[in-house]
Amino acid sequence: MTAIKNILFIMADQLRWDYLSCYGHPHLHTPHIDRLAARGVRFDRAYVQSPVCGPSRASCYTGRTVFSHGATWNRVPLPVGELTLGDYLRPLGVRTAVVGKTHMVPDREGMTRLGLDSTSELGLRIGQPGFDPYERDDGLHPNPLLRRKGGSLAYNDWLRAQGYDGENPWNDYANAAEGPDGEILSGWLLKHSNLMARVKEEHSETAYMTMRAREFIEESGDTPWLCHLSYIKPHWPYIAPAPYHDMYGPESFLPVKRSEEERQDTHPVQAAFMNMEVGRVFSADGTRETVLPAYMGLIKQIDDHLGRLFAWLEETGRDRETMIVLTSDHGDYMGDHWMGEKELFHEQSVRVPLIVFDPRPEADATRGTACDALVEAIDLVPTFLEATGAPPVDHRLEGRSLMPLLRGEAPQDWRDAVFSEIDYAFYAARETLGIDVKDARGYMIRTDRWKYVYFRKFPPQLFDLLNDPDEFTDLGRHPDYEAVRRDMSDRLMDRLTGRRNRVTMTDEEVIALRRDESDSGIMIGKWG
Amino acid sequence: MTAIKNILFIMADQLRWDYLSCYGHPHLHTPHIDRLAARGVRFDRAYVQSPVCGPSRASCYTGRTVFSHGATWNRVPLPVGELTLGDYLRPLGVRTAVVGKTHMVPDREGMTRLGLDSTSELGLRIGQPGFDPYERDDGLHPNPLLRRKGGSLAYNDWLRAQGYDGENPWNDYANAAEGPDGEILSGWLLKHSNLMARVKEEHSETAYMTMRAREFIEESGDTPWLCHLSYIKPHWPYIAPAPYHDMYGPESFLPVKRSEEERQDTHPVQAAFMNMEVGRVFSADGTRETVLPAYMGLIKQIDDHLGRLFAWLEETGRDRETMIVLTSDHGDYMGDHWMGEKELFHEQSVRVPLIVFDPRPEADATRGTACDALVEAIDLVPTFLEATGAPPVDHRLEGRSLMPLLRGEAPQDWRDAVFSEIDYAFYAARETLGIDVKDARGYMIRTDRWKYVYFRKFPPQLFDLLNDPDEFTDLGRHPDYEAVRRDMSDRLMDRLTGRRNRVTMTDEEVIALRRDESDSGIMIGKWG
């Protein structure tokens, strides 16, 4: 099988699996992404390793669970000992870049301890994380945070060159609307979400990042590349430029999924999250009606830009040598389950779209098909390594290459459960629950039928996805389901004990060491 | 409480918990170690994190389980991101050294990736691991291995200076006996174990390492120090110099602990280990009779040298400012349970002596007492940090300071289960069982009454330590004990999910980040 030359790894932020027309949304038409699905494989049961930006992304880059890589939340540094996609592909001569968001911070303490200058080429690269520095932008630039970071932001410089003035045009234009008297209305406030952003569409973040991705690809020339085009949207602040701000009204919304049952005898952790401000606000009348138009418009906008990018790749012939992957780092409750944001393990939060287009003839058999195998975000790195012909790294990587599925094979030993987890020490919910920072952990395991969540210090949650696909009925404490919970607990144990901790020695080296030991003159248990 | 100035951290290799007179051995008198116990606290239920040298030691140095640090076996490099005792104590101005064995190899691949020169001061230190380079000697120097390493060995140089000749005096004198016709009989062969080593006692490894520890301590002058005096013995090769080679005969042996029941319907993993050469040889008549005299003599010799070292510390007044700890990295089956060596989780293998002498008045109340709290090797690093006044590092360290126990307190929330594990991919047993390298893992959890071992791909083991203290009856598949196994499995789950993976951010920083996030201008879920 010929190696893939380039990889376009597109991630939208906070994009629910069911907000694309190829995944069944009846009103939000995303024809360009749909066409990608028609040319590739649509994975219908793809899960993130943690329903939060930073840890989820770190798993996409390292190919390891959060349990293993340890960057358990946004701004928790990825330990300097972890390797990423960039580290794996660079030896092959692949130029790798992130264009947009990673939400990752470097392990400065670890770097200092190892004498690593964070301003050196290597030091800078570690902070990207592992990608070659190009156009990183985490997309959240309120004035206090921007000032704390020294005020520098490439997107702001560009906006100024387009005629947007001020210290922080991101804040004043991209993330703002205008009131009837010309006053600036902040995009941070949900009540403004259905207003038109002050930035022109062609100057918005989605347009800018798409342009920068194209520039990176063009600059790469004949050099193989991996472009991680990591859109900041449709993540909050929820505000869209015209014409995307008012394309969708209530008639085009998916119905809200929440039940009164969920408010009775609620699991303590879920109750604490439902009770956070974002949960209460998204459960209130009017919030979905105001926010969903922006959320859907931002998705529509991404689809339009991707359409242009895909067309350009085709025009230039690059599509024939480029694998294209589109996914998200997690979903968005949008008021479902009386929740806002993400963090917990309902499908709205933990399940994401995943489309993989492989241009090679070997993938012809699966074009336009859907795959319902249980796949995880950690499968991306092994997929990319296999696609580009890089050696496998299965003593470190915890996922599995999707390549057999892309060729239409159905491996008998494919996983029968997916895993995700949360470190919720960083939320008001932990304080409400009054538990120690170290105990604010939840671990999900989901099979074809069941979803089980183990919480430290609390009972588990259990949902029967066959009879309760909307996950309204928590069977975590129901006496009839003890055997199911036990089985799920055993699966979780298998998953945890299978963690790849021996990262410094390959399996082949283990076997060789045993042979080597017997050649070394060391004799154990020899009588004579 | 005044900080401790110095720490003498003594480790004997492969020393069973019950082969010291203070732990009840009726014939092997170890008066100097006993006196240490009389001045300190004897921990009667101390467990190693893995019953194998390398991983066990790495846990003693990092304060982390093998599950977390990843150096799962001898010669598996400790990942460059892991911190050790040296890293923690160096900022306090403490000089740290290993004198003797660590069995640890540096993570050269990780160092190379991070641009770290392995011959630089920092690079050398990482290879020690984390200690200042001084007198590392892993104690196993058969000719092929020594040649492969370039032939250099400080102990050999010293032996030559004492008049022992040849390329490898370790091999020809320290690890050899002489036959009736002057032929050299290798100490590698168990049938020679009861012969007199060709080296003089005062030139043997135990004498040499004790001398080197004393030199390190003297050279340190007024500088605070941690000396990890890490004896190579009584680990194999089992051969002792006169007069220690024939002090003990069968009348002084502990009776062998094995039962015919263990050979019926044996757990597959235990059966595979019993069937390895070392298990078969130690189960054969004559082996214990030949090996135990050397094993016991080597322990007696260590006790004598420690007596002289302790006396010198007292003469020089150093004992008043020095914490002294004596322990081992694991035990030795010595034919018990039809096994040789260690690796599995019977008490003979996984339980070790642990004596802690704290010179400060606050510890007066506990002098000469025994403590039956369940303690683990990972408790040593936090103990050393608290003793020296170093800040706690509880986002990384997985153990708990023993200091309250040394002061006679009985913390209500002390752990009620200890944990240990094995990566047995490196043994013939794995091949016999025909399982994948990745699945050759076992995890033990032991409470006051029960010991449970979870094996990947195999049923668990369960022993009732109350009714079966010798661990002859494996209840792992007995239908009456399902509830006990479930409880133990839950405890194991609690232990695994409590692993410290967020090593790059302290708990205090987590809490501060939450506050900081709200000052940054980022607003989540605000309506207006």
mmCIF file of N, CA, C and O in Angstrom, chain A residues 64 395 499-506 510 513, chain B residues 49-84 102-107 126 129 136 329 398 421-427 441 443 499:
data_model
loop_
_atom_site.group_PDB
_atom_site.id
_atom_site.type_symbol
_atom_site.label_atom_id
_atom_site.label_comp_id
_atom_site.label_asym_id
_atom_site.label_seq_id
_atom_site.Cartn_x
_atom_site.Cartn_y
_atom_site.Cartn_z
ATOM 1 N N ARG A 64 -2.639 8.639 23.495
ATOM 2 C CA ARG A 64 -2.713 8.005 24.817
ATOM 3 C C ARG A 64 -3.889 8.574 25.605
ATOM 4 O O ARG A 64 -4.268 9.730 25.430
ATOM 5 N N HIS A 395 3.984 0.209 22.175
ATOM 6 C CA HIS A 395 4.264 0.162 23.614
ATOM 7 C C HIS A 395 3.879 1.499 24.264
ATOM 8 O O HIS A 395 3.833 1.595 25.484
ATOM 9 N N ARG A 499 -3.153 -0.152 30.506
ATOM 10 C CA ARG A 499 -2.496 1.119 30.179
ATOM 11 C C ARG A 499 -1.052 0.878 29.770
ATOM 12 O O ARG A 499 -0.367 0.021 30.321
ATOM 13 N N ARG A 500 -0.563 1.671 28.808
ATOM 14 C CA ARG A 500 0.822 1.506 28.347
ATOM 15 C C ARG A 500 1.737 2.334 29.243
ATOM 16 O O ARG A 500 1.897 3.532 29.030
ATOM 17 N N ASN A 501 2.296 1.698 30.241
ATOM 18 C CA ASN A 501 3.194 2.440 31.133
ATOM 19 C C ASN A 501 4.665 2.175 30.811
ATOM 20 O O ASN A 501 5.507 2.996 31.127
ATOM 21 N N ARG A 502 4.942 1.057 30.162
ATOM 22 C CA ARG A 502 6.343 0.746 29.844
ATOM 23 C C ARG A 502 6.724 1.472 28.560
ATOM 24 O O ARG A 502 6.948 0.869 27.520
ATOM 25 N N VAL A 503 6.799 2.792 28.631
ATOM 26 C CA VAL A 503 6.975 3.615 27.431
ATOM 27 C C VAL A 503 8.415 3.647 26.950
ATOM 28 O O VAL A 503 8.694 4.135 25.849
ATOM 29 N N THR A 504 9.342 3.151 27.752
ATOM 30 C CA THR A 504 10.751 3.253 27.387
ATOM 31 C C THR A 504 11.294 1.962 26.780
ATOM 32 O O THR A 504 12.497 1.875 26.519
ATOM 33 N N MET A 505 10.445 0.986 26.587
ATOM 34 C CA MET A 505 10.936 -0.261 25.988
ATOM 35 C C MET A 505 9.832 -0.886 25.143
ATOM 36 O O MET A 505 8.722 -1.088 25.624
ATOM 37 N N THR A 506 10.175 -1.211 23.910
ATOM 38 C CA THR A 506 9.175 -1.815 23.034
ATOM 39 C C THR A 506 8.962 -3.286 23.405
ATOM 40 O O THR A 506 9.797 -3.902 24.075
ATOM 41 N N VAL A 510 11.576 -6.131 24.828
ATOM 42 C CA VAL A 510 11.317 -7.001 25.983
ATOM 43 C C VAL A 510 11.727 -8.429 25.651
ATOM 44 O O VAL A 510 12.429 -9.090 26.414
ATOM 45 N N LEU A 513 15.444 -8.677 25.295
ATOM 46 C CA LEU A 513 16.129 -8.574 26.587
ATOM 47 C C LEU A 513 16.192 -9.944 27.251
ATOM 48 O O LEU A 513 17.191 -10.315 27.871
ATOM 49 N N GLN B 49 6.505 -2.437 46.005
ATOM 50 C CA GLN B 49 5.563 -2.145 44.911
ATOM 51 C C GLN B 49 5.638 -3.184 43.801
ATOM 52 O O GLN B 49 4.728 -3.269 42.988
ATOM 53 N N SER B 50 6.726 -3.933 43.780
ATOM 54 C CA SER B 50 6.841 -5.024 42.817
ATOM 55 C C SER B 50 7.935 -5.957 43.317
ATOM 56 O O SER B 50 9.012 -5.490 43.687
ATOM 57 N N PRO B 51 7.681 -7.262 43.357
ATOM 58 C CA PRO B 51 8.692 -8.176 43.874
ATOM 59 C C PRO B 51 9.790 -8.497 42.850
ATOM 60 O O PRO B 51 10.061 -9.664 42.569
ATOM 61 N N VAL B 52 10.393 -7.462 42.326
ATOM 62 C CA VAL B 52 11.544 -7.568 41.415
ATOM 63 C C VAL B 52 12.424 -6.342 41.671
ATOM 64 O O VAL B 52 11.905 -5.239 41.891
ATOM 65 N N CYS B 53 13.745 -6.534 41.585
ATOM 66 C CA CYS B 53 14.688 -5.468 41.956
ATOM 67 C C CYS B 53 14.377 -4.106 41.334
ATOM 68 O O CYS B 53 14.118 -3.127 42.023
ATOM 69 N N GLY B 54 14.463 -4.056 40.008
ATOM 70 C CA GLY B 54 14.427 -2.768 39.312
ATOM 71 C C GLY B 54 13.166 -1.959 39.580
ATOM 72 O O GLY B 54 13.232 -0.820 40.044
ATOM 73 N N PRO B 55 11.996 -2.516 39.279
ATOM 74 C CA PRO B 55 10.779 -1.744 39.511
ATOM 75 C C PRO B 55 10.563 -1.398 40.979
ATOM 76 O O PRO B 55 10.098 -0.296 41.302
ATOM 77 N N SER B 56 10.907 -2.318 41.872
ATOM 78 C CA SER B 56 10.744 -2.045 43.296
ATOM 79 C C SER B 56 11.597 -0.857 43.716
ATOM 80 O O SER B 56 11.141 0.061 44.403
ATOM 81 N N ARG B 57 12.836 -0.856 43.278
ATOM 82 C CA ARG B 57 13.748 0.232 43.614
ATOM 83 C C ARG B 57 13.276 1.542 43.002
ATOM 84 O O ARG B 57 13.314 2.593 43.638
ATOM 85 N N ALA B 58 12.845 1.487 41.752
ATOM 86 C CA ALA B 58 12.377 2.716 41.112
ATOM 87 C C ALA B 58 11.222 3.317 41.919
ATOM 88 O O ALA B 58 11.089 4.541 42.011
ATOM 89 N N SER B 59 10.408 2.470 42.529
ATOM 90 C CA SER B 59 9.326 2.991 43.374
ATOM 91 C C SER B 59 9.867 3.603 44.661
ATOM 92 O O SER B 59 9.338 4.605 45.149
ATOM 93 N N CYS B 60 10.915 3.001 45.204
ATOM 94 C CA CYS B 60 11.536 3.576 46.408
ATOM 95 C C CYS B 60 12.135 4.944 46.113
ATOM 96 O O CYS B 60 12.194 5.794 46.992
ATOM 97 N N TYR B 61 12.611 5.148 44.917
ATOM 98 C CA TYR B 61 13.286 6.402 44.583
ATOM 99 C C TYR B 61 12.310 7.463 44.091
ATOM 100 O O TYR B 61 12.522 8.656 44.297
ATOM 101 N N THR B 62 11.253 7.023 43.380
ATOM 102 C CA THR B 62 10.311 8.001 42.824
ATOM 103 C C THR B 62 9.125 8.252 43.752
ATOM 104 O O THR B 62 8.435 9.257 43.585
ATOM 105 N N GLY B 63 8.868 7.323 44.672
ATOM 106 C CA GLY B 63 7.669 7.448 45.500
ATOM 107 C C GLY B 63 6.397 7.177 44.718
ATOM 108 O O GLY B 63 5.316 7.606 45.108
ATOM 109 N N ARG B 64 6.541 6.448 43.622
ATOM 110 C CA ARG B 64 5.397 6.170 42.752
ATOM 111 C C ARG B 64 5.319 4.681 42.434
ATOM 112 O O ARG B 64 6.335 3.996 42.387
ATOM 113 N N THR B 65 4.109 4.214 42.215
ATOM 114 C CA THR B 65 3.945 2.813 41.861
ATOM 115 C C THR B 65 4.573 2.539 40.496
ATOM 116 O O THR B 65 4.766 3.453 39.681
ATOM 117 N N VAL B 66 4.835 1.284 40.245
ATOM 118 C CA VAL B 66 5.348 0.881 38.933
ATOM 119 C C VAL B 66 4.309 1.218 37.859
ATOM 120 O O VAL B 66 4.658 1.645 36.759
ATOM 121 N N PHE B 67 3.062 1.031 38.198
ATOM 122 C CA PHE B 67 1.960 1.377 37.296
ATOM 123 C C PHE B 67 2.119 2.815 36.805
ATOM 124 O O PHE B 67 1.818 3.125 35.658
ATOM 125 N N SER B 68 2.641 3.672 37.663
ATOM 126 C CA SER B 68 2.805 5.077 37.301
ATOM 127 C C SER B 68 4.174 5.395 36.718
ATOM 128 O O SER B 68 4.266 6.120 35.736
ATOM 129 N N HIS B 69 5.246 4.870 37.321
ATOM 130 C CA HIS B 69 6.570 5.305 36.812
ATOM 131 C C HIS B 69 7.005 4.538 35.567
ATOM 132 O O HIS B 69 7.800 5.043 34.793
ATOM 133 N N GLY B 70 6.523 3.335 35.391
ATOM 134 C CA GLY B 70 6.719 2.657 34.117
ATOM 135 C C GLY B 70 8.022 1.885 33.935
ATOM 136 O O GLY B 70 8.211 1.269 32.890
ATOM 137 N N ALA B 71 8.904 1.908 34.911
ATOM 138 C CA ALA B 71 10.111 1.066 34.809
ATOM 139 C C ALA B 71 9.719 -0.308 35.334
ATOM 140 O O ALA B 71 10.013 -0.669 36.469
ATOM 141 N N THR B 72 9.054 -1.081 34.479
ATOM 142 C CA THR B 72 8.342 -2.259 34.969
ATOM 143 C C THR B 72 9.215 -3.462 35.260
ATOM 144 O O THR B 72 8.747 -4.438 35.835
ATOM 145 N N TRP B 73 10.468 -3.383 34.833
ATOM 146 C CA TRP B 73 11.358 -4.515 35.102
ATOM 147 C C TRP B 73 12.801 -4.014 35.113
ATOM 148 O O TRP B 73 13.073 -2.872 34.708
ATOM 149 N N ASN B 74 13.710 -4.861 35.565
ATOM 150 C CA ASN B 74 15.134 -4.552 35.521
ATOM 151 C C ASN B 74 15.520 -4.138 34.110
ATOM 152 O O ASN B 74 15.150 -4.785 33.147
ATOM 153 N N ARG B 75 16.272 -3.074 34.018
ATOM 154 C CA ARG B 75 16.779 -2.591 32.734
ATOM 155 C C ARG B 75 15.724 -1.934 31.841
ATOM 156 O O ARG B 75 16.027 -1.578 30.720
ATOM 157 N N VAL B 76 14.491 -1.827 32.324
ATOM 158 C CA VAL B 76 13.538 -0.970 31.616
ATOM 159 C C VAL B 76 13.835 0.455 32.081
ATOM 160 O O VAL B 76 13.731 0.750 33.261
ATOM 161 N N PRO B 77 14.232 1.328 31.156
ATOM 162 C CA PRO B 77 14.637 2.667 31.580
ATOM 163 C C PRO B 77 13.543 3.410 32.344
ATOM 164 O O PRO B 77 12.363 3.319 31.993
ATOM 165 N N LEU B 78 13.957 4.101 33.382
ATOM 166 C CA LEU B 78 13.035 4.985 34.095
ATOM 167 C C LEU B 78 12.811 6.207 33.207
ATOM 168 O O LEU B 78 13.765 6.902 32.855
ATOM 169 N N PRO B 79 11.556 6.491 32.833
ATOM 170 C CA PRO B 79 11.324 7.604 31.905
ATOM 171 C C PRO B 79 11.935 8.907 32.429
ATOM 172 O O PRO B 79 11.900 9.190 33.626
ATOM 173 N N VAL B 80 12.486 9.656 31.492
ATOM 174 C CA VAL B 80 13.234 10.860 31.833
ATOM 175 C C VAL B 80 12.358 11.874 32.583
ATOM 176 O O VAL B 80 12.863 12.710 33.328
ATOM 177 N N GLY B 81 11.053 11.760 32.427
ATOM 178 C CA GLY B 81 10.155 12.681 33.117
ATOM 179 C C GLY B 81 9.946 12.372 34.590
ATOM 180 O O GLY B 81 9.348 13.170 35.305
ATOM 181 N N GLU B 82 10.412 11.219 35.055
ATOM 182 C CA GLU B 82 10.207 10.862 36.461
ATOM 183 C C GLU B 82 11.246 11.526 37.361
ATOM 184 O O GLU B 82 12.418 11.581 37.014
ATOM 185 N N LEU B 83 10.810 11.981 38.525
ATOM 186 C CA LEU B 83 11.715 12.589 39.498
ATOM 187 C C LEU B 83 12.028 11.601 40.606
ATOM 188 O O LEU B 83 11.190 10.763 40.949
ATOM 189 N N THR B 84 13.221 11.727 41.166
ATOM 190 C CA THR B 84 13.599 10.807 42.240
ATOM 191 C C THR B 84 14.012 11.580 43.478
ATOM 192 O O THR B 84 14.101 12.811 43.471
ATOM 193 N N THR B 102 21.291 -0.094 42.119
ATOM 194 C CA THR B 102 19.979 0.497 41.826
ATOM 195 C C THR B 102 19.244 -0.306 40.751
ATOM 196 O O THR B 102 18.044 -0.287 40.680
ATOM 197 N N HIS B 103 20.005 -0.966 39.895
ATOM 198 C CA HIS B 103 19.427 -1.772 38.824
ATOM 199 C C HIS B 103 18.643 -0.919 37.835
ATOM 200 O O HIS B 103 17.742 -1.395 37.152
ATOM 201 N N MET B 104 18.967 0.329 37.772
ATOM 202 C CA MET B 104 18.206 1.246 36.936
ATOM 203 C C MET B 104 19.029 1.681 35.742
ATOM 204 O O MET B 104 20.237 1.878 35.852
ATOM 205 N N VAL B 105 18.375 1.801 34.582
ATOM 206 C CA VAL B 105 19.088 2.325 33.410
ATOM 207 C C VAL B 105 18.403 3.604 32.950
ATOM 208 O O VAL B 105 17.202 3.768 33.091
ATOM 209 N N PRO B 106 19.203 4.520 32.435
ATOM 210 C CA PRO B 106 18.638 5.806 32.017
ATOM 211 C C PRO B 106 17.847 5.673 30.716
ATOM 212 O O PRO B 106 18.070 4.762 29.920
ATOM 213 N N ASP B 107 16.972 6.610 30.537
ATOM 214 C CA ASP B 107 16.104 6.669 29.360
ATOM 215 C C ASP B 107 16.855 7.418 28.263
ATOM 216 O O ASP B 107 16.628 8.594 28.017
ATOM 217 N N ILE B 126 20.947 11.791 35.882
ATOM 218 C CA ILE B 126 19.681 11.132 35.514
ATOM 219 C C ILE B 126 19.873 9.623 35.463
ATOM 220 O O ILE B 126 18.987 8.861 35.829
ATOM 221 N N PRO B 129 19.724 6.734 39.513
ATOM 222 C CA PRO B 129 18.895 7.720 38.866
ATOM 223 C C PRO B 129 18.581 8.871 39.828
ATOM 224 O O PRO B 129 17.949 8.660 40.854
ATOM 225 N N ARG B 136 28.091 3.443 42.100
ATOM 226 C CA ARG B 136 27.025 2.555 41.700
ATOM 227 C C ARG B 136 27.596 1.222 41.253
ATOM 228 O O ARG B 136 28.567 1.164 40.517
ATOM 229 N N ASP B 329 14.385 -4.800 48.829
ATOM 230 C CA ASP B 329 13.591 -4.530 47.617
ATOM 231 C C ASP B 329 12.568 -5.625 47.319
ATOM 232 O O ASP B 329 11.691 -5.431 46.479
ATOM 233 N N GLU B 398 2.791 8.878 45.494
ATOM 234 C CA GLU B 398 1.600 8.059 45.697
ATOM 235 C C GLU B 398 1.593 7.375 47.063
ATOM 236 O O GLU B 398 0.637 6.684 47.396
ATOM 237 N N GLU B 421 2.601 -5.142 42.242
ATOM 238 C CA GLU B 421 2.296 -5.556 40.872
ATOM 239 C C GLU B 421 3.522 -6.197 40.223
ATOM 240 O O GLU B 421 4.634 -6.075 40.718
ATOM 241 N N ILE B 422 3.273 -6.885 39.116
ATOM 242 C CA ILE B 422 4.376 -7.518 38.381
ATOM 243 C C ILE B 422 4.150 -7.409 36.872
ATOM 244 O O ILE B 422 3.019 -7.543 36.404
ATOM 245 N N ASP B 423 5.208 -7.123 36.169
ATOM 246 C CA ASP B 423 5.223 -7.255 34.710
ATOM 247 C C ASP B 423 6.064 -8.498 34.436
ATOM 248 O O ASP B 423 7.284 -8.472 34.548
ATOM 249 N N TYR B 424 5.403 -9.601 34.125
ATOM 250 C CA TYR B 424 6.166 -10.855 33.963
ATOM 251 C C TYR B 424 6.416 -11.214 32.507
ATOM 252 O O TYR B 424 6.717 -12.370 32.174
ATOM 253 N N ALA B 425 6.383 -10.199 31.657
ATOM 254 C CA ALA B 425 6.679 -10.443 30.238
ATOM 255 C C ALA B 425 8.091 -10.975 30.024
ATOM 256 O O ALA B 425 8.394 -11.560 28.983
ATOM 257 N N PHE B 426 8.944 -10.767 31.006
ATOM 258 C CA PHE B 426 10.371 -11.047 30.859
ATOM 259 C C PHE B 426 10.753 -12.460 31.288
ATOM 260 O O PHE B 426 11.935 -12.775 31.389
ATOM 261 N N TYR B 427 9.762 -13.301 31.596
ATOM 262 C CA TYR B 427 10.038 -14.617 32.142
ATOM 263 C C TYR B 427 9.561 -15.730 31.208
ATOM 264 O O TYR B 427 8.610 -15.538 30.448
ATOM 265 N N ARG B 441 0.664 -9.218 33.128
ATOM 266 C CA ARG B 441 0.623 -8.319 34.277
ATOM 267 C C ARG B 441 -0.243 -8.881 35.397
ATOM 268 O O ARG B 441 -1.317 -9.428 35.140
ATOM 269 N N TYR B 443 -1.651 -7.761 39.475
ATOM 270 C CA TYR B 443 -1.806 -6.661 40.436
ATOM 271 C C TYR B 443 -2.355 -7.214 41.749
ATOM 272 O O TYR B 443 -3.431 -7.797 41.772
ATOM 273 N N ARG B 499 -4.345 6.813 40.905
ATOM 274 C CA ARG B 499 -2.970 7.045 40.473
ATOM 275 C C ARG B 499 -2.741 8.531 40.249
ATOM 276 O O ARG B 499 -3.615 9.246 39.774
#
